Structure formats: C-alpha cells, structure tokens
Amino acid sequence: MDKLRETLKIVVVGHVDHGKSTLIGRLLYDTKSLPEGAIEKVKRISKEKGKPFEYAYLLDAFEEEQKQGITIDTTQLQFFTGKRDYIIIDAPGHKEFLKNMISGAANAEAALLIVDAHEGIQEQSKRHGYILSLLGIQKVYVIVNKMDLIGYSEEKFNQIKADFNQFLNNLQVYPLKYIPVSAFLGENMTVPSENMPWYQGEPVLEALDLFEKEKGLEDKPLRFPIQDVYKFDDRRIIAGRIETGKLNVGDEILISPGNKTTRVKTIEYWVKQDKTAAVRAGMSVGITVTDEFFNKRGEFISHVQDRPLTSNLFKANLFWMGRSDLVKGKKYKLKLTTQEVECEIFSIDKVIDASSLETIEAARAVKINDVAEVVIKTKQLVCFDEFKDNQNTGRFVIVDGYDVSGGGIISGAEEVSNAAGIAVTGNNSKAEKLVTRADRENRDNQKGLVVWITGPAEAVNGESAVINTLAVKLEKELFDLRKRVYYLDNAQLTNGVSSDIAITDTDEQTRRKAEIAKLFVDNGLITIITSDGQAKEDQENARLIIGRDDFLEIVVDETVAANVDKKVEEVINLIICGLDSSNL
C-alpha cells in the first residue's frame, strides 16, 4: 500500500498588480498541474483577442472551470512536487478570505507574500503583511517579483528586504526567506536564474519543499474537552472527543481549569473487540479515572506537562457577521469546543475594514464584516490554546441571542481578572511584591485560612439562623484570642460586590466570594464565610479557587444546631492546633 502523500496549504497574498496571478499560473504550469487542454485554450483565446500569452490567464481559466454553476468564496488550486501535494488558497477578497480562515473553512499553514521589485513596498503590501500577523501564520516567504524590471539589482533587492523586515518584524512576522524572481520569465521559479548569480538560495519550487509541515493532530499535546459525564453502575464515565494528542490507560492527566490530577483507569468500550488501552485525536471515547472528582462539561483533560492556557480574559482576532454591531459591555455567549460561557467584549483595541484593510481608530463598535482585535472577558475561567499552536482549541464562535454572529481566533491569554471584576492587563499586570504571605503569617503567628460554613440544601430554611450564629460566635471567640479574623457576611457581598448580578446566580456569587476570600488568605487572615445550602458544584469550585490546604469546611446539621457553643470550641481547637480540614 502506497504511503499517503503529505499536503501543505499555502495562501498567496500581494498587491493586485504585483504579479500574484502570474506567479500562481507559473507554478501550475511548471508542475503540469493544469486541467488537460487549459494551456492550448488560453493560447487560442489570447491569439483571437490579439493579446500576448500570459501565465496569469491560466489562473483565470482554472478558477472559471472550478466555478461552473457554483458560487464559492474560496478557490483551492492544487499542484504537486516530488515531495508532497500543495493547495493554494485564493479568495476573491480580503473579507471572504478572513471569514474562511477564522471560521475554519480554509486553514493556510504557510504563506507567500508577493512584492513588486520595481514598485517596491506599497501600502497594500503592508496590509497583506498585517493579514498574516492577524491569522498567526508564521511560515512565510517574501517573493520579490519582476526583478527583470530593475536589472536584477542585488542592491535594490537587499533594500526591499531590509525595509520590509523592519515593518513585518514589528507585527511579529519573521519571513524565513526572501526570494528574487521574475514569475513571467520563469526565473528562480524552478531552477536558479543565471541573471542573479548573487542569490545563493533555492528557487521557489525547491524552497516550498523546505517548509516544515505542522505536527499532525496526534503529535500535538493532548486536548480532550469533556462533553459529558455519565453514571453507569459504580462507574463515572467521562465522555468526549479527543481534539489532539494521544491518551493511554495509566497516563497521569490534568483536568483544567480546576488543576485536578489523576490517572486514566480504563478506556470504556461497548463490545469486547473494541477494547483498547490507547486512543488518539479524532476519536470519541469514554474513560474512567482513579480519583472521584466532580467533573463537568467543558473542562479540558490534558497531560500534566502540556496543560492548556486558562483564563477569563484573552486577546482575539474576531470576524463579525452579526446583524447588530458588536459592542462593549453587552452579554454574549462564547462557544469553544464543549465550553459554553457568558462573555463580554472587555476592550476593542483595533477595527479593520475587511474589504480594504483600512484601520479604524478609536472604534466603539464592530460592524458587520469587520475584523477586530479585541479582549474578551468570560464569566468563568475557560481553557484554550493560542490559535498558532492549536487551531482546534484556539478557535471560537460568539452567539448573539440565538444567532452565531461572529468567529474568532485566540492570539494570547491575559491575566485573570480580579475579584472585583477588574481585569489585570497591560501596565496593571501583577507586580513582584516585597511582602509575601509567609511574611505576614510569620509576623502575626497565624496561618491564613477560610472557614466555610454551610448546610445541606434540603435544610436551608431550618439551619440558616444556626449557620449565621455559628459564624458570629466563631469570629468573636477568635478575635478575643487575638487572631486576625473577619466574617465576610452574605449581605455585604450581595449588596456590594455582587449587586450587579442576580441572587439566584449562585455560581458567580460563589466565585466572587471565593476570589475575595483568597485575597484575604493571602493577607494572612482567618476568613469566615457562610453559604446557605450551597450547590455541591459551586462549593467544589470555591475550594479549588481558594486552595484545598486553605479551606476548612463546616457542615451545619441537627447536632450542631443543638449545641453551637460546642461546635465553636471544636473549630477553634482545629484552627489553633493547625489541623487539616479532613480531620473535621
């Protein structure tokens, strides 16, 4: 059986008059990749119209044949070398190309950026460089075309190279090669040009084979977004589709964003012949793990050494197709793999008209068919990768109401926003402090700790008063013992930090409590928090945010209600003796 040939997708961009079509036509011609009779047809039409034959016409003929009776946004042209197959992605306009790239309809892995040696670097050349930056395409060759029009000047070639590098490097685009060519004359296309002996590099076709293809999906880090968790007899089966990487029975895994580690116990199967100890990218699987955790849809499973990025704030390049403008502050839904979470646009950093690539400064909104550089803030922590590292987990869509209205690719993570919902970005990034938590604890001779007092959901009404009484008495006793202690009352949070959300929004209410408590713990305080009938899932999330070693849970039941003072004494003994919460 023949080995499956490798395929590399390339986008060719450049000024409309800088010879893009000629270069593509020449590649198709030189690799004998044109439809049968296409060359003769173009030669005949050129002769009938009294025009000289041009390789650019070959591209027109090829595209015309593809479009017979079909309306398409993106044309895909195919040619091949001895090493592999190539697909050239060519779109009729920036708008369609950007839409297809961001939505995943077209995924260019490498790029050729065409510049006219005679005209030099034009504004449109710079805009095309910006497209490559916008899409995170890192494998780039700059093709300096029409060298015959400048007498094959090495000096002018080097000047273009220096000038363009200065511009592109500021966009974090670093071309791997600059190749001088005359596409029309075929110089430096398939064989070295005798007119440019000073150029010691490879001709275009040979250089293309030097592009290193991205790792296959199986060879990338493991990304297994949880789709659902099913209970069968005594097993909790975690189900989902492996986006990238491989997974084996016995592997140590990390479950994000909660940072829970465990091992794969089994890979489940329906019939005996499907039994396996290893699965890989593209497979929908069910697994069990050795530890009992509360897992939920949207969490990411990875290997410990190759964890995803986790934040509630990230930078993205977004293509907007909504009927209403995209605006700051409005609530949208973000979908990324199996994650679905409320989000808002935290900042609009730049808007680009997708048709002209003109930049709109100080934009207040993103209009239909515009591209924007934005920072997105999500209600909860989400897991992702930068698009350039993993397209499967670096791409998302935004839903406005019931409509998918935009698509985007992630360009980087920002700092997680703080408890008050203020994002820590730019000049406000986290500073290296001179006073640490250990310093505070050593000075005050006490350990920072959260005492989380709660009761079973079904007994909320009966136990609520007892929960509050226990918290108040515990605070007073610890204070009398000269401990730094603070009771963070529900009313303070509901009427203050959480006044902008519904009291029924328990997951966000709990997240904010936990984030504030975490800050108090870092300050070395013993912090008391009450929570009436807290959902188990929210409680577990709070424990993860604060940290298990800093979390002491007290569950109020009938025995506590009968003797609150005894429970206060018991908890104080635990705190003073420094016992772990597992002893409670």
XYZ file of C-alpha atoms in Angstrom:
584
model
C 0.000 0.000 0.000
C 1.405 3.409 -1.020
C 2.192 5.856 1.751
C -0.344 8.686 1.965
C 1.189 11.837 0.465
C 1.601 14.899 2.624
C -0.434 18.017 1.787
C 0.514 21.609 2.644
C -1.924 24.517 2.325
C -0.472 27.856 1.214
C -2.046 31.295 0.869
C -0.575 33.676 -1.708
C -1.088 37.368 -0.916
C 0.127 40.569 -2.521
C -0.770 43.845 -4.220
C -3.194 43.434 -7.113
C -0.558 44.444 -9.695
C 2.483 42.786 -8.181
C 2.153 39.509 -10.106
C 0.282 37.171 -7.772
C -1.784 35.589 -10.552
C 1.263 35.253 -12.801
C 3.228 33.505 -10.079
C 0.380 31.063 -9.310
C -0.191 30.422 -13.021
C 3.508 29.753 -13.463
C 3.542 27.266 -10.558
C 0.571 25.420 -12.072
C 2.254 25.408 -15.480
C 5.709 24.327 -14.320
C 4.326 21.465 -12.208
C 1.983 20.311 -15.013
C -0.972 20.688 -12.665
C -3.406 22.361 -15.086
C -6.526 20.684 -16.495
C -5.997 18.988 -19.829
C -6.230 21.432 -22.727
C -6.125 24.538 -20.486
C -2.858 25.880 -21.929
C -3.994 25.462 -25.535
C -7.326 27.085 -24.719
C -5.672 30.158 -23.177
C -3.201 30.449 -26.064
C -6.070 30.285 -28.566
C -8.148 32.946 -26.733
C -5.099 35.218 -26.403
C -4.404 34.922 -30.126
C -8.035 35.605 -31.048
C -8.015 38.789 -28.918
C -4.656 39.873 -30.223
C -3.057 39.701 -26.782
C 0.217 38.043 -25.800
C 0.019 34.833 -23.783
C 0.272 35.430 -20.022
C 0.527 32.886 -17.217
C -1.973 34.891 -15.193
C -4.656 33.858 -17.718
C -4.054 30.219 -16.709
C -5.205 31.024 -13.198
C -8.330 32.743 -14.558
C -9.135 29.684 -16.683
C -8.588 27.317 -13.783
C -10.831 29.330 -11.453
C -13.519 29.691 -14.136
C -13.648 25.922 -14.549
C -13.985 25.428 -10.775
C -16.828 27.935 -10.550
C -19.039 26.421 -13.240
C -22.566 26.725 -11.818
C -21.289 27.125 -8.250
C -20.867 30.175 -6.035
C -17.824 29.776 -3.801
C -15.930 32.114 -1.514
C -12.566 30.416 -1.686
C -10.836 28.780 -4.649
C -8.413 25.973 -3.901
C -5.753 25.321 -6.539
C -3.708 22.153 -6.383
C -0.236 21.322 -7.623
C 2.429 18.869 -6.548
C 6.171 18.340 -6.315
C 8.141 15.165 -5.814
C 7.874 15.645 -2.047
C 4.196 16.473 -1.473
C 0.918 17.954 -2.691
C 0.185 21.661 -2.337
C -3.104 23.513 -2.096
C -3.075 27.244 -2.822
C -5.912 29.040 -1.076
C -7.009 32.032 -3.110
C -10.001 34.213 -2.215
C -11.701 36.923 -4.290
C -11.320 39.480 -1.482
C -9.910 40.038 1.986
C -13.362 39.740 3.538
C -14.047 36.245 2.200
C -10.541 35.023 2.933
C -10.558 36.280 6.520
C -14.030 34.852 7.106
C -12.971 31.448 5.809
C -9.723 31.408 7.746
C -11.322 32.393 11.036
C -14.321 30.090 10.633
C -12.067 27.176 9.708
C -13.287 26.785 6.125
C -9.741 27.434 4.923
C -6.648 26.817 7.018
C -3.448 28.115 5.447
C -0.324 26.666 7.038
C 2.182 28.837 5.141
C 2.201 31.966 3.004
C 3.877 33.570 0.007
C 3.859 37.380 0.159
C 4.441 38.945 -3.278
C 6.202 42.306 -3.675
C 6.919 44.106 -6.969
C 10.672 44.839 -7.133
C 10.101 47.854 -9.419
C 7.269 49.494 -7.420
C 8.649 48.444 -4.059
C 6.664 48.058 -0.854
C 3.198 49.584 -1.216
C 0.563 50.273 1.426
C -1.350 47.188 0.284
C 1.810 45.094 0.730
C 1.894 46.178 4.360
C -1.803 45.365 4.775
C -1.208 41.860 3.486
C 1.618 41.515 5.979
C -0.917 42.502 8.593
C -3.291 39.730 7.433
C -0.545 37.180 8.109
C 0.008 38.646 11.568
C -3.744 38.677 12.219
C -4.021 34.976 11.401
C -0.873 33.879 13.213
C 0.727 32.410 10.071
C 4.408 32.026 10.902
C 5.814 30.176 7.883
C 6.287 32.994 5.364
C 8.412 33.559 2.247
C 8.551 37.001 0.635
C 8.718 36.682 -3.154
C 10.314 39.790 -4.727
C 8.840 39.639 -8.234
C 9.655 41.437 -11.532
C 13.387 41.524 -10.842
C 13.912 41.900 -14.622
C 12.410 45.419 -14.394
C 15.195 46.599 -12.060
C 18.049 44.945 -13.956
C 18.282 42.105 -11.408
C 19.823 44.533 -8.909
C 21.111 42.867 -5.746
C 21.342 46.268 -4.038
C 17.653 47.078 -4.611
C 16.649 43.554 -3.536
C 18.559 43.943 -0.265
C 16.974 47.349 0.338
C 13.450 45.902 -0.095
C 14.383 43.057 2.245
C 15.664 45.441 4.939
C 12.683 47.802 4.676
C 10.069 45.051 4.700
C 11.724 43.193 7.568
C 11.599 46.336 9.670
C 7.837 46.585 9.108
C 6.951 42.876 9.375
C 9.052 42.219 12.472
C 7.005 44.828 14.354
C 3.953 42.675 13.560
C 5.747 39.547 14.865
C 6.020 38.225 11.291
C 9.515 36.900 10.564
C 9.935 35.747 6.923
C 12.016 32.602 6.584
C 13.272 33.594 3.113
C 13.290 36.419 0.571
C 13.412 35.013 -2.982
C 14.099 37.262 -6.035
C 12.164 36.093 -9.122
C 10.661 37.035 -12.444
C 7.498 34.916 -12.499
C 6.672 35.903 -16.090
C 10.104 34.834 -17.379
C 10.266 31.839 -15.055
C 13.494 33.000 -13.395
C 14.181 31.452 -9.980
C 10.863 29.640 -10.173
C 12.003 26.048 -10.771
C 15.755 26.448 -11.416
C 18.298 29.106 -10.328
C 18.424 32.209 -12.520
C 21.616 32.902 -14.492
C 20.794 36.618 -14.233
C 21.004 36.547 -10.419
C 24.154 34.586 -9.569
C 24.464 36.652 -6.384
C 21.387 34.856 -4.968
C 22.621 31.665 -3.314
C 19.248 30.378 -2.087
C 16.759 27.928 -3.572
C 14.272 28.745 -6.384
C 10.605 28.986 -5.356
C 9.519 25.415 -6.091
C 12.508 23.937 -4.276
C 12.066 26.352 -1.347
C 8.421 25.333 -0.919
C 9.549 21.801 -0.105
C 11.650 23.230 2.737
C 8.536 24.433 4.588
C 8.198 22.172 7.626
C 4.666 20.918 7.972
C 2.918 21.360 11.302
C 2.742 18.320 13.548
C -0.229 16.071 12.934
C -3.147 16.238 15.366
C -1.938 13.067 17.089
C 1.502 14.583 17.714
C 0.214 17.751 19.364
C -0.366 17.983 23.140
C -3.419 16.107 24.439
C -6.648 18.123 24.384
C -9.743 16.178 25.457
C -12.671 18.550 26.188
C -15.282 16.848 28.364
C -18.633 16.558 26.614
C -20.494 14.891 29.461
C -20.142 12.608 32.485
C -22.343 9.501 32.671
C -23.097 7.327 35.720
C -23.120 3.595 34.980
C -23.418 1.183 37.941
C -20.476 2.283 40.126
C -18.578 3.999 37.307
C -18.474 7.655 36.344
C -17.606 7.695 32.645
C -16.096 10.883 31.213
C -17.075 11.171 27.560
C -15.885 13.403 24.744
C -13.899 13.733 21.531
C -10.114 13.903 21.600
C -9.212 17.024 19.608
C -5.444 16.496 19.578
C -2.865 14.138 21.035
C -2.981 10.603 22.395
C -4.216 9.054 25.639
C -3.315 5.722 27.252
C -4.560 3.745 30.227
C -2.344 4.659 33.178
C -1.499 8.166 31.917
C -1.350 10.885 34.552
C -3.768 13.615 33.447
C -4.675 17.145 34.463
C -8.286 18.348 34.477
C -8.483 22.110 33.881
C -9.381 24.750 34.931
C -9.578 23.136 38.384
C -5.990 21.778 38.264
C -7.090 18.331 39.422
C -4.658 15.497 38.695
C -5.492 11.813 38.430
C -4.777 8.796 36.239
C -6.712 7.078 33.465
C -8.155 3.895 34.952
C -9.959 2.479 31.917
C -10.922 3.281 28.352
C -14.526 2.101 28.076
C -15.976 0.048 25.207
C -19.343 -1.338 24.119
C -18.241 -4.663 22.665
C -15.203 -6.757 23.543
C -13.482 -6.363 20.173
C -13.381 -2.577 20.721
C -11.344 -2.912 23.901
C -8.168 -0.826 23.745
C -5.569 0.720 26.026
C -4.834 3.710 23.780
C -6.895 6.318 21.927
C -5.934 9.282 19.717
C -7.069 12.509 18.066
C -10.400 12.358 16.251
C -11.830 9.544 18.376
C -14.927 9.893 20.564
C -14.223 7.992 23.754
C -15.289 7.350 27.318
C -12.804 6.952 30.170
C -12.808 6.400 33.908
C -10.218 7.828 36.293
C -8.744 6.617 39.563
C -9.961 9.541 41.710
C -13.535 10.659 42.336
C -13.823 14.272 41.230
C -16.781 16.397 40.313
C -16.241 16.749 36.571
C -18.425 18.689 34.177
C -18.921 19.515 30.517
C -16.362 21.961 29.135
C -13.398 21.010 31.316
C -10.189 20.078 29.466
C -8.210 16.905 30.002
C -4.521 17.207 29.153
C -1.245 15.679 30.223
C 0.276 17.409 33.238
C 3.365 18.612 31.351
C 1.377 20.128 28.435
C -1.507 21.989 30.060
C -3.758 24.416 28.148
C -3.943 28.125 28.861
C -6.589 29.007 31.446
C -8.024 32.476 31.988
C -11.195 34.533 31.899
C -9.532 37.182 29.750
C -7.894 36.687 26.357
C -6.893 38.549 23.210
C -8.560 37.546 19.955
C -8.913 38.432 16.300
C -12.599 38.350 15.524
C -14.641 38.431 12.303
C -18.112 39.856 12.937
C -21.156 38.752 10.898
C -23.948 39.798 13.264
C -26.984 41.842 12.281
C -26.314 44.149 15.232
C -22.939 45.750 15.950
C -20.619 44.064 18.420
C -20.316 46.431 21.395
C -18.542 46.580 24.741
C -20.472 45.597 27.850
C -23.215 43.595 26.123
C -23.595 39.958 27.178
C -22.882 37.308 24.538
C -22.366 33.552 24.634
C -18.942 32.164 23.737
C -18.603 28.603 22.451
C -15.153 26.999 22.395
C -15.067 23.207 21.900
C -17.603 21.959 24.514
C -17.359 25.101 26.645
C -20.314 27.490 26.622
C -19.963 30.562 28.799
C -21.304 34.092 29.061
C -18.841 36.712 27.860
C -18.478 40.373 27.035
C -16.091 42.496 24.996
C -13.701 43.961 27.540
C -11.923 46.206 25.016
C -11.931 46.917 21.279
C -8.270 47.556 20.507
C -8.466 47.889 16.726
C -11.056 47.502 13.973
C -10.140 46.695 10.393
C -12.416 47.120 7.399
C -12.163 43.622 5.906
C -12.624 44.806 2.313
C -9.912 47.479 2.291
C -7.898 46.539 5.389
C -8.103 50.171 6.456
C -7.709 50.592 10.226
C -10.472 52.350 12.131
C -9.080 54.139 15.161
C -10.938 54.597 18.455
C -13.811 52.372 17.302
C -16.702 51.998 19.720
C -18.263 49.037 17.912
C -17.516 46.327 15.366
C -19.817 46.412 12.330
C -20.864 43.570 10.068
C -17.960 42.089 8.042
C -15.327 43.969 10.042
C -12.341 42.294 11.661
C -11.335 43.425 15.132
C -8.583 42.911 17.638
C -10.438 42.591 20.937
C -10.018 41.439 24.511
C -12.812 39.111 25.626
C -13.788 38.599 29.265
C -15.683 35.446 30.222
C -17.831 34.926 33.268
C -15.876 31.836 34.270
C -12.396 30.512 33.618
C -12.084 28.877 30.207
C -9.399 26.633 28.706
C -7.833 27.268 25.308
C -4.627 27.430 23.263
C -3.273 30.154 21.043
C -4.530 29.558 17.501
C -0.996 29.356 16.119
C -0.267 26.438 18.464
C -3.537 24.525 18.150
C -6.280 25.555 15.743
C -8.804 23.098 17.221
C -8.697 24.702 20.671
C -7.772 28.228 19.579
C -10.946 28.988 17.616
C -14.345 30.055 18.985
C -17.733 31.444 17.938
C -19.859 34.126 19.579
C -23.641 33.812 19.814
C -25.791 36.941 19.987
C -29.265 35.924 21.177
C -29.908 32.763 19.167
C -27.631 33.541 16.204
C -23.991 32.614 15.650
C -22.799 36.135 14.849
C -19.029 36.002 14.902
C -15.993 33.775 14.860
C -12.568 34.342 16.265
C -9.103 33.003 16.847
C -7.187 33.448 20.088
C -3.882 35.300 19.917
C -2.954 35.191 23.610
C -4.077 34.996 27.232
C -4.290 37.977 29.535
C -4.062 37.987 33.347
C -7.139 36.587 35.080
C -9.403 39.422 36.230
C -9.562 40.046 39.959
C -12.405 39.515 42.425
C -13.999 42.877 41.726
C -14.169 42.074 38.015
C -11.333 44.471 37.156
C -9.001 42.959 34.591
C -5.317 42.972 35.332
C -3.814 43.879 31.952
C -1.113 45.986 30.382
C 0.567 48.294 32.887
C -1.666 46.862 35.618
C -0.069 43.427 35.356
C 0.790 41.583 38.526
C 3.827 43.046 40.281
C 6.501 41.194 42.203
C 5.729 42.042 45.852
C 8.259 42.675 48.594
C 5.895 41.389 51.321
C 4.804 37.777 50.913
C 2.038 35.766 52.504
C 4.663 33.893 54.531
C 5.989 37.203 55.853
C 2.525 38.199 57.093
C 1.840 34.787 58.655
C 5.196 34.744 60.452
C 4.671 38.255 61.843
C 1.134 37.541 63.067
C 1.854 33.970 64.161
C -1.193 32.587 62.347
C -1.995 30.845 59.103
C -4.343 32.356 56.508
C -7.463 30.189 56.312
C -11.050 30.185 55.023
C -13.681 28.683 57.306
C -16.616 27.921 55.006
C -19.811 27.241 56.972
C -22.687 25.653 55.074
C -25.645 23.324 55.454
C -27.429 20.735 53.288
C -29.661 22.250 50.593
C -32.786 20.496 51.821
C -32.346 22.015 55.296
C -31.637 25.613 54.299
C -34.579 27.246 55.989
C -34.198 25.343 59.212
C -30.460 25.763 59.526
C -29.923 29.282 58.162
C -30.083 31.032 61.556
C -27.740 28.452 63.098
C -25.192 28.971 60.309
C -25.087 32.716 60.954
C -24.994 32.295 64.745
C -22.055 29.906 64.453
C -20.163 32.358 62.202
C -20.731 35.348 64.525
C -19.696 33.450 67.663
C -16.659 31.940 65.951
C -15.470 35.385 64.827
C -15.837 36.795 68.385
C -14.004 33.906 70.058
C -11.095 34.070 67.582
C -10.912 37.851 67.935
C -10.737 37.502 71.745
C -7.849 35.102 71.216
C -6.083 37.984 69.395
C -6.400 36.298 65.995
C -6.781 38.363 62.843
C -10.240 37.235 61.756
C -13.046 38.590 59.566
C -16.584 37.339 58.946
C -17.442 38.062 55.312
C -21.223 38.308 55.586
C -23.506 37.310 52.708
C -25.322 40.647 52.897
C -22.069 42.566 52.408
C -21.369 40.668 49.210
C -24.916 40.676 47.839
C -25.370 44.405 48.343
C -21.840 45.351 47.348
C -19.506 43.413 45.037
C -22.335 41.214 43.713
C -25.045 43.865 43.442
C -24.807 43.694 39.639
C -25.880 40.032 39.413
C -28.986 38.094 40.428
C -29.019 36.451 43.838
C -30.061 33.243 42.059
C -26.807 33.261 40.057
C -25.162 31.046 42.667
C -22.113 30.009 40.627
C -20.997 33.622 40.104
C -21.958 34.614 43.665
C -19.795 31.788 44.955
C -16.910 32.549 42.596
C -16.757 36.143 43.829
C -16.872 35.056 47.475
C -14.032 32.629 46.841
C -11.896 35.159 44.967
C -12.239 37.740 47.774
C -11.563 35.083 50.398
C -8.424 34.050 48.505
C -7.146 37.635 48.756
C -7.873 37.644 52.494
C -5.994 34.352 52.897
C -3.003 35.852 51.075
C -3.157 38.652 53.672
C -2.887 36.071 56.455
C -6.466 36.473 57.713
C -8.798 33.815 59.047
C -11.877 34.467 56.916
C -15.318 33.132 57.805
C -17.881 32.699 55.009
C -21.432 31.402 55.284
C -23.281 29.712 52.469
C -26.886 28.561 52.740
C -27.473 25.241 51.017
C -24.607 25.736 48.583
C -24.706 23.565 45.455
C -22.005 20.892 45.619
C -20.547 22.003 42.292
C -20.226 25.639 43.420
C -18.695 24.513 46.716
C -16.070 22.446 44.901
C -15.224 25.387 42.623
C -14.746 27.608 45.697
C -12.422 25.032 47.230
C -10.376 24.950 44.007
C -10.107 28.749 43.789
C -9.056 29.148 47.437
C -6.881 26.039 47.581
C -7.619 22.811 49.422
C -4.991 23.398 52.117
C -6.563 26.760 52.983
C -10.187 25.566 53.000
C -11.905 24.362 56.198
C -15.499 23.265 55.610
C -18.050 23.072 58.425
C -21.408 21.477 57.654
C -24.241 22.505 59.970
C -26.667 19.708 60.848
C -29.029 18.853 63.718
C -26.207 18.065 66.150
C -24.589 21.461 65.551
C -27.919 23.241 65.914
C -28.365 21.580 69.308
C -25.052 22.883 70.672
C -23.490 25.788 68.727
C -21.038 26.687 71.519
C -19.571 23.190 71.492
C -19.038 23.414 67.724
C -17.337 26.806 68.086
C -14.930 25.326 70.610
C -14.249 22.348 68.348
C -13.464 24.546 65.319
C -11.190 26.840 67.352
C -9.222 23.837 68.557
C -8.776 22.701 64.978
C -7.561 26.125 63.886
C -5.220 26.656 66.859
C -3.771 23.169 66.524
C -3.380 23.677 62.744
C -5.249 20.515 61.859
C -6.200 19.779 58.261
C -9.851 20.141 57.195
C -10.024 16.414 56.540
C -9.996 15.907 60.318
C -13.196 17.905 60.799
